[in-house]
mmCIF file of C-alpha atoms in Angstrom:
data_model
loop_
_atom_site.group_PDB
_atom_site.id
_atom_site.type_symbol
_atom_site.label_atom_id
_atom_site.label_comp_id
_atom_site.label_asym_id
_atom_site.label_seq_id
_atom_site.Cartn_x
_atom_site.Cartn_y
_atom_site.Cartn_z
ATOM 1 C CA SER A 1205 110.069 81.810 101.460
ATOM 2 C CA GLN A 1206 107.259 84.359 102.130
ATOM 3 C CA GLN A 1207 106.333 85.943 105.351
ATOM 4 C CA GLY A 1208 102.567 85.746 105.209
ATOM 5 C CA GLU A 1209 100.113 82.956 104.443
ATOM 6 C CA GLU A 1210 96.354 83.620 103.501
ATOM 7 C CA ASP A 1211 93.491 81.735 104.195
ATOM 8 C CA PRO A 1212 91.449 80.992 102.360
ATOM 9 C CA GLN A 1213 92.980 80.900 98.956
ATOM 10 C CA ALA A 1214 89.823 81.441 97.227
ATOM 11 C CA LEU A 1215 86.637 82.888 98.575
ATOM 12 C CA SER A 1216 83.132 83.207 96.779
ATOM 13 C CA ILE A 1217 80.363 84.768 98.128
ATOM 14 C CA GLN A 1218 77.085 86.600 97.130
ATOM 15 C CA GLU A 1219 76.581 90.440 96.925
ATOM 16 C CA GLY A 1220 75.694 91.848 100.510
ATOM 17 C CA GLU A 1221 77.335 89.164 102.354
ATOM 18 C CA ASN A 1222 80.374 89.869 104.344
ATOM 19 C CA ALA A 1223 83.874 88.702 103.474
ATOM 20 C CA THR A 1224 86.853 87.645 105.900
ATOM 21 C CA MET A 1225 90.323 86.692 104.770
ATOM 22 C CA ASN A 1226 93.018 85.911 107.333
ATOM 23 C CA CYS A 1227 96.713 86.353 107.373
ATOM 24 C CA SER A 1228 99.369 84.393 109.204
ATOM 25 C CA TYR A 1229 103.027 85.365 109.699
ATOM 26 C CA LYS A 1230 106.255 84.189 111.044
ATOM 27 C CA THR A 1231 108.464 86.676 112.676
ATOM 28 C CA SER A 1232 107.935 90.077 114.465
ATOM 29 C CA ILE A 1233 106.413 92.891 112.807
ATOM 30 C CA ASN A 1234 106.417 96.818 113.081
ATOM 31 C CA ASN A 1235 103.153 96.637 111.012
ATOM 32 C CA LEU A 1236 100.973 94.832 108.594
ATOM 33 C CA GLN A 1237 99.234 96.434 105.664
ATOM 34 C CA TRP A 1238 96.577 94.945 103.266
ATOM 35 C CA TYR A 1239 96.788 95.524 99.408
ATOM 36 C CA ARG A 1240 94.179 94.867 96.848
ATOM 37 C CA GLN A 1241 94.807 93.711 93.228
ATOM 38 C CA ASN A 1242 92.327 93.715 90.276
ATOM 39 C CA SER A 1243 92.961 91.196 87.741
ATOM 40 C CA GLY A 1244 96.655 91.733 86.334
ATOM 41 C CA ARG A 1245 96.961 95.253 87.774
ATOM 42 C CA GLY A 1246 98.946 97.063 90.308
ATOM 43 C CA LEU A 1247 98.142 96.719 94.021
ATOM 44 C CA VAL A 1248 96.453 99.419 95.837
ATOM 45 C CA HIS A 1249 96.928 100.022 99.538
ATOM 46 C CA LEU A 1250 93.781 99.479 101.490
ATOM 47 C CA ILE A 1251 94.788 99.840 105.275
ATOM 48 C CA LEU A 1252 97.703 99.787 107.725
ATOM 49 C CA ILE A 1253 97.868 98.373 111.404
ATOM 50 C CA ARG A 1254 100.528 98.939 113.574
ATOM 51 C CA SER A 1255 102.013 96.205 115.810
ATOM 52 C CA ASN A 1256 100.797 97.951 118.794
ATOM 53 C CA GLU A 1257 97.191 98.187 117.409
ATOM 54 C CA ARG A 1258 94.218 95.490 117.690
ATOM 55 C CA GLU A 1259 91.762 96.784 115.510
ATOM 56 C CA LYS A 1260 91.297 99.276 112.644
ATOM 57 C CA HIS A 1261 88.347 100.520 110.551
ATOM 58 C CA SER A 1262 88.281 102.251 107.375
ATOM 59 C CA GLY A 1263 85.038 102.529 105.557
ATOM 60 C CA ARG A 1264 83.594 99.035 104.901
ATOM 61 C CA LEU A 1265 86.932 97.371 106.024
ATOM 62 C CA ARG A 1266 87.573 96.180 109.269
ATOM 63 C CA VAL A 1267 91.204 94.666 110.416
ATOM 64 C CA THR A 1268 92.204 92.957 113.451
ATOM 65 C CA LEU A 1269 95.604 92.204 114.494
ATOM 66 C CA ASP A 1270 96.748 89.585 117.321
ATOM 67 C CA THR A 1271 100.573 89.791 117.580
ATOM 68 C CA SER A 1272 100.688 86.534 120.073
ATOM 69 C CA LYS A 1273 99.125 84.284 117.343
ATOM 70 C CA LYS A 1274 100.946 86.391 114.789
ATOM 71 C CA SER A 1275 97.451 86.702 112.616
ATOM 72 C CA SER A 1276 95.395 89.444 111.139
ATOM 73 C CA SER A 1277 92.160 89.276 109.459
ATOM 74 C CA LEU A 1278 90.417 91.483 106.752
ATOM 75 C CA LEU A 1279 86.618 91.718 107.103
ATOM 76 C CA ILE A 1280 84.663 93.373 104.123
ATOM 77 C CA THR A 1281 81.177 94.330 105.153
ATOM 78 C CA ALA A 1282 78.110 94.267 103.024
ATOM 79 C CA SER A 1283 80.411 92.994 99.541
ATOM 80 C CA ARG A 1284 79.845 94.308 96.205
ATOM 81 C CA ALA A 1285 80.617 92.806 93.107
ATOM 82 C CA ALA A 1286 83.229 95.768 92.365
ATOM 83 C CA ASP A 1287 85.227 94.427 95.496
ATOM 84 C CA THR A 1288 85.913 91.279 93.369
ATOM 85 C CA ALA A 1289 89.883 91.048 93.445
ATOM 86 C CA SER A 1290 92.751 89.541 94.901
ATOM 87 C CA TYR A 1291 93.686 90.735 98.464
ATOM 88 C CA PHE A 1292 97.370 90.667 99.652
ATOM 89 C CA CYS A 1293 98.595 91.150 103.507
ATOM 90 C CA ALA A 1294 102.221 92.536 103.534
ATOM 91 C CA THR A 1295 104.356 92.568 106.562
ATOM 92 C CA GLU A 1296 107.099 95.209 107.381
ATOM 93 C CA THR A 1297 109.367 93.138 109.693
ATOM 94 C CA MET A 1298 111.384 94.536 112.602
ATOM 95 C CA ASP A 1299 114.391 93.701 110.864
ATOM 96 C CA SER A 1300 113.660 95.094 107.442
ATOM 97 C CA SER A 1301 112.548 98.449 107.727
ATOM 98 C CA TYR A 1302 110.189 99.692 104.789
ATOM 99 C CA LYS A 1303 110.689 96.391 103.046
ATOM 100 C CA LEU A 1304 107.424 94.525 102.610
ATOM 101 C CA ILE A 1305 106.851 90.928 102.550
ATOM 102 C CA PHE A 1306 103.745 89.667 100.647
ATOM 103 C CA GLY A 1307 101.677 86.878 101.234
ATOM 104 C CA SER A 1308 100.286 84.542 98.436
ATOM 105 C CA GLY A 1309 96.925 86.226 98.406
ATOM 106 C CA THR A 1310 93.287 85.626 98.645
ATOM 107 C CA ARG A 1311 90.848 85.800 95.395
ATOM 108 C CA LEU A 1312 87.581 86.907 96.286
ATOM 109 C CA LEU A 1313 84.792 86.616 94.103
ATOM 110 C CA VAL A 1314 81.715 88.598 94.722
ATOM 111 C CA ARG A 1315 78.569 87.129 92.888
ATOM 112 C CA PRO A 1316 75.996 89.687 91.671
ATOM 113 C CA ASP B 1412 97.877 105.062 89.352
ATOM 114 C CA ALA B 1413 99.243 107.527 86.888
ATOM 115 C CA ASP B 1414 101.691 108.946 89.364
ATOM 116 C CA VAL B 1415 103.904 105.540 88.881
ATOM 117 C CA THR B 1416 104.341 104.508 85.096
ATOM 118 C CA GLN B 1417 105.926 101.578 83.621
ATOM 119 C CA THR B 1418 107.092 101.045 80.175
ATOM 120 C CA PRO B 1419 106.860 98.684 78.305
ATOM 121 C CA ARG B 1420 103.433 97.323 79.466
ATOM 122 C CA ASN B 1421 103.919 94.221 77.752
ATOM 123 C CA ARG B 1422 106.851 92.423 76.226
ATOM 124 C CA ILE B 1423 107.749 89.160 74.508
ATOM 125 C CA THR B 1424 111.413 88.290 73.989
ATOM 126 C CA LYS B 1425 113.481 85.517 73.291
ATOM 127 C CA THR B 1426 115.962 83.311 75.701
ATOM 128 C CA GLY B 1427 119.395 85.134 76.076
ATOM 129 C CA LYS B 1428 118.256 88.512 75.096
ATOM 130 C CA ARG B 1429 118.906 91.545 77.190
ATOM 131 C CA ILE B 1430 115.843 93.680 78.184
ATOM 132 C CA MET B 1431 115.035 96.725 80.453
ATOM 133 C CA LEU B 1432 111.939 97.526 82.175
ATOM 134 C CA GLU B 1433 111.562 101.416 83.213
ATOM 135 C CA CYS B 1434 109.849 102.851 85.787
ATOM 136 C CA SER B 1435 109.047 106.516 86.404
ATOM 137 C CA GLN B 1436 107.225 108.365 89.215
ATOM 138 C CA THR B 1437 106.008 111.666 89.761
ATOM 139 C CA LYS B 1438 105.225 111.503 93.403
ATOM 140 C CA GLY B 1439 108.479 113.043 94.710
ATOM 141 C CA HIS B 1440 109.151 109.781 96.942
ATOM 142 C CA ASP B 1441 113.072 108.752 97.271
ATOM 143 C CA ARG B 1442 112.406 104.996 97.633
ATOM 144 C CA MET B 1443 111.635 102.742 94.799
ATOM 145 C CA TYR B 1444 111.299 99.088 94.613
ATOM 146 C CA TRP B 1445 111.081 96.287 91.921
ATOM 147 C CA TYR B 1446 108.887 93.122 92.493
ATOM 148 C CA ARG B 1447 107.993 90.233 90.575
ATOM 149 C CA GLN B 1448 104.686 88.336 90.659
ATOM 150 C CA ASP B 1449 104.292 84.601 89.551
ATOM 151 C CA PRO B 1450 100.813 83.313 88.699
ATOM 152 C CA GLY B 1451 98.680 82.745 91.762
ATOM 153 C CA LEU B 1452 101.749 84.031 93.973
ATOM 154 C CA GLY B 1453 102.277 87.187 95.985
ATOM 155 C CA LEU B 1454 104.919 89.634 95.151
ATOM 156 C CA GLN B 1455 108.783 88.796 95.673
ATOM 157 C CA LEU B 1456 111.086 91.661 95.915
ATOM 158 C CA ILE B 1457 113.939 91.941 93.363
ATOM 159 C CA TYR B 1458 115.665 95.389 94.130
ATOM 160 C CA TYR B 1459 115.351 98.368 96.308
ATOM 161 C CA SER B 1460 116.383 101.854 96.177
ATOM 162 C CA PHE B 1461 116.496 104.215 99.027
ATOM 163 C CA ASP B 1462 117.908 106.914 97.311
ATOM 164 C CA VAL B 1463 119.892 107.576 94.127
ATOM 165 C CA LYS B 1464 123.302 106.481 95.770
ATOM 166 C CA ASP B 1465 121.504 103.489 97.821
ATOM 167 C CA ILE B 1466 120.726 100.197 95.705
ATOM 168 C CA ASN B 1467 120.057 96.892 97.805
ATOM 169 C CA LYS B 1468 119.372 93.480 96.640
ATOM 170 C CA GLY B 1469 115.882 91.927 97.572
ATOM 171 C CA GLU B 1470 114.988 88.236 97.897
ATOM 172 C CA ILE B 1471 115.470 87.196 94.162
ATOM 173 C CA SER B 1472 117.907 89.568 92.724
ATOM 174 C CA ASP B 1473 120.044 86.867 90.716
ATOM 175 C CA GLY B 1474 119.713 87.248 87.081
ATOM 176 C CA TYR B 1475 118.736 90.816 87.507
ATOM 177 C CA SER B 1476 120.112 94.608 87.534
ATOM 178 C CA VAL B 1477 119.166 97.704 88.514
ATOM 179 C CA SER B 1478 119.672 101.423 87.696
ATOM 180 C CA ARG B 1479 118.711 104.457 89.480
ATOM 181 C CA GLN B 1480 119.250 107.203 86.865
ATOM 182 C CA ALA B 1481 117.573 109.790 89.124
ATOM 183 C CA GLN B 1482 115.137 110.054 91.915
ATOM 184 C CA ALA B 1483 112.255 109.551 89.832
ATOM 185 C CA LYS B 1484 113.525 106.789 87.644
ATOM 186 C CA PHE B 1485 114.616 103.271 88.433
ATOM 187 C CA SER B 1486 115.159 100.578 85.633
ATOM 188 C CA LEU B 1487 115.172 96.632 85.804
ATOM 189 C CA SER B 1488 117.378 95.011 83.575
ATOM 190 C CA LEU B 1489 117.765 91.232 82.686
ATOM 191 C CA GLU B 1490 121.006 90.748 81.073
ATOM 192 C CA SER B 1491 120.316 87.102 79.731
ATOM 193 C CA ALA B 1492 116.581 86.499 79.904
ATOM 194 C CA ILE B 1493 115.324 82.830 80.373
ATOM 195 C CA PRO B 1494 111.806 81.393 80.444
ATOM 196 C CA ASN B 1495 111.537 81.271 84.064
ATOM 197 C CA GLN B 1496 112.001 84.813 84.379
ATOM 198 C CA THR B 1497 108.260 84.916 82.862
ATOM 199 C CA ALA B 1498 106.316 87.096 85.209
ATOM 200 C CA LEU B 1499 104.502 90.634 86.080
ATOM 201 C CA TYR B 1500 107.130 92.949 86.983
ATOM 202 C CA PHE B 1501 105.694 95.727 89.518
ATOM 203 C CA CYS B 1502 107.417 99.044 90.487
ATOM 204 C CA ALA B 1503 106.613 100.781 93.693
ATOM 205 C CA THR B 1504 107.599 103.755 95.372
ATOM 206 C CA SER B 1505 107.190 104.965 98.864
ATOM 207 C CA GLU B 1506 108.078 108.221 100.759
ATOM 208 C CA SER B 1507 110.804 108.378 103.190
ATOM 209 C CA GLY B 1508 109.457 107.680 106.694
ATOM 210 C CA LYS B 1509 106.342 106.379 105.556
ATOM 211 C CA GLU B 1510 105.428 102.552 105.219
ATOM 212 C CA THR B 1511 102.731 102.634 102.234
ATOM 213 C CA GLN B 1512 103.913 101.520 99.073
ATOM 214 C CA TYR B 1513 102.446 103.041 95.763
ATOM 215 C CA PHE B 1514 102.638 100.682 92.511
ATOM 216 C CA GLY B 1515 102.610 100.970 89.018
ATOM 217 C CA PRO B 1516 100.525 99.469 86.680
ATOM 218 C CA GLY B 1517 103.091 96.455 85.763
ATOM 219 C CA THR B 1518 104.864 94.903 82.865
ATOM 220 C CA ARG B 1519 103.955 91.774 81.758
ATOM 221 C CA LEU B 1520 106.769 89.893 80.469
ATOM 222 C CA LEU B 1521 107.006 86.417 78.355
ATOM 223 C CA VAL B 1522 110.634 84.880 77.816
ATOM 224 C CA LEU B 1523 110.218 82.488 74.930
#
């Protein structure tokens, strides 16, 4: 079974709008990471947030983490057509150091 | 990312055949991983290796075996392929003590 569940499964927005994706997980974590996958290609690391952090920024990306609710969100601001991809959260749980458990992903379509 | 390469990129094989997927990396990382991705789903860990002499089973190791021939090379074998092993296979690496994983471009495998 997978640790993370992502919501929504698919999201379609207009270029320039913001995109928000959510990830929920089940067990205590060391960190949570977000990865991006362009169609049929390898995953690319976007951002990592540790269990003692609540918010992190990287360019147009903003990640929040609420360990009490076991949830995280990824916000992409001012989206571009090139942001079209699948986005996955991955958790490193406290009992499985350096192994990642991936969610099922959110497919984002940014319409020009 | 050209630092992590996978061969072949695409493979069609028949039920019962033995097949090997290869992964090489020039990143100098000591940790390597094999994942499987089914359509519309996240990645599941098959095997992982923290150094040449350390190999561990992941979530879905049944039907698979691996070999860590050198720090830079990690091969995945399907001893007797079956149709439900049709999937995208990804190799990944990480540096000891670091959480981020770096993915290869993937191998698309079809078992008839």
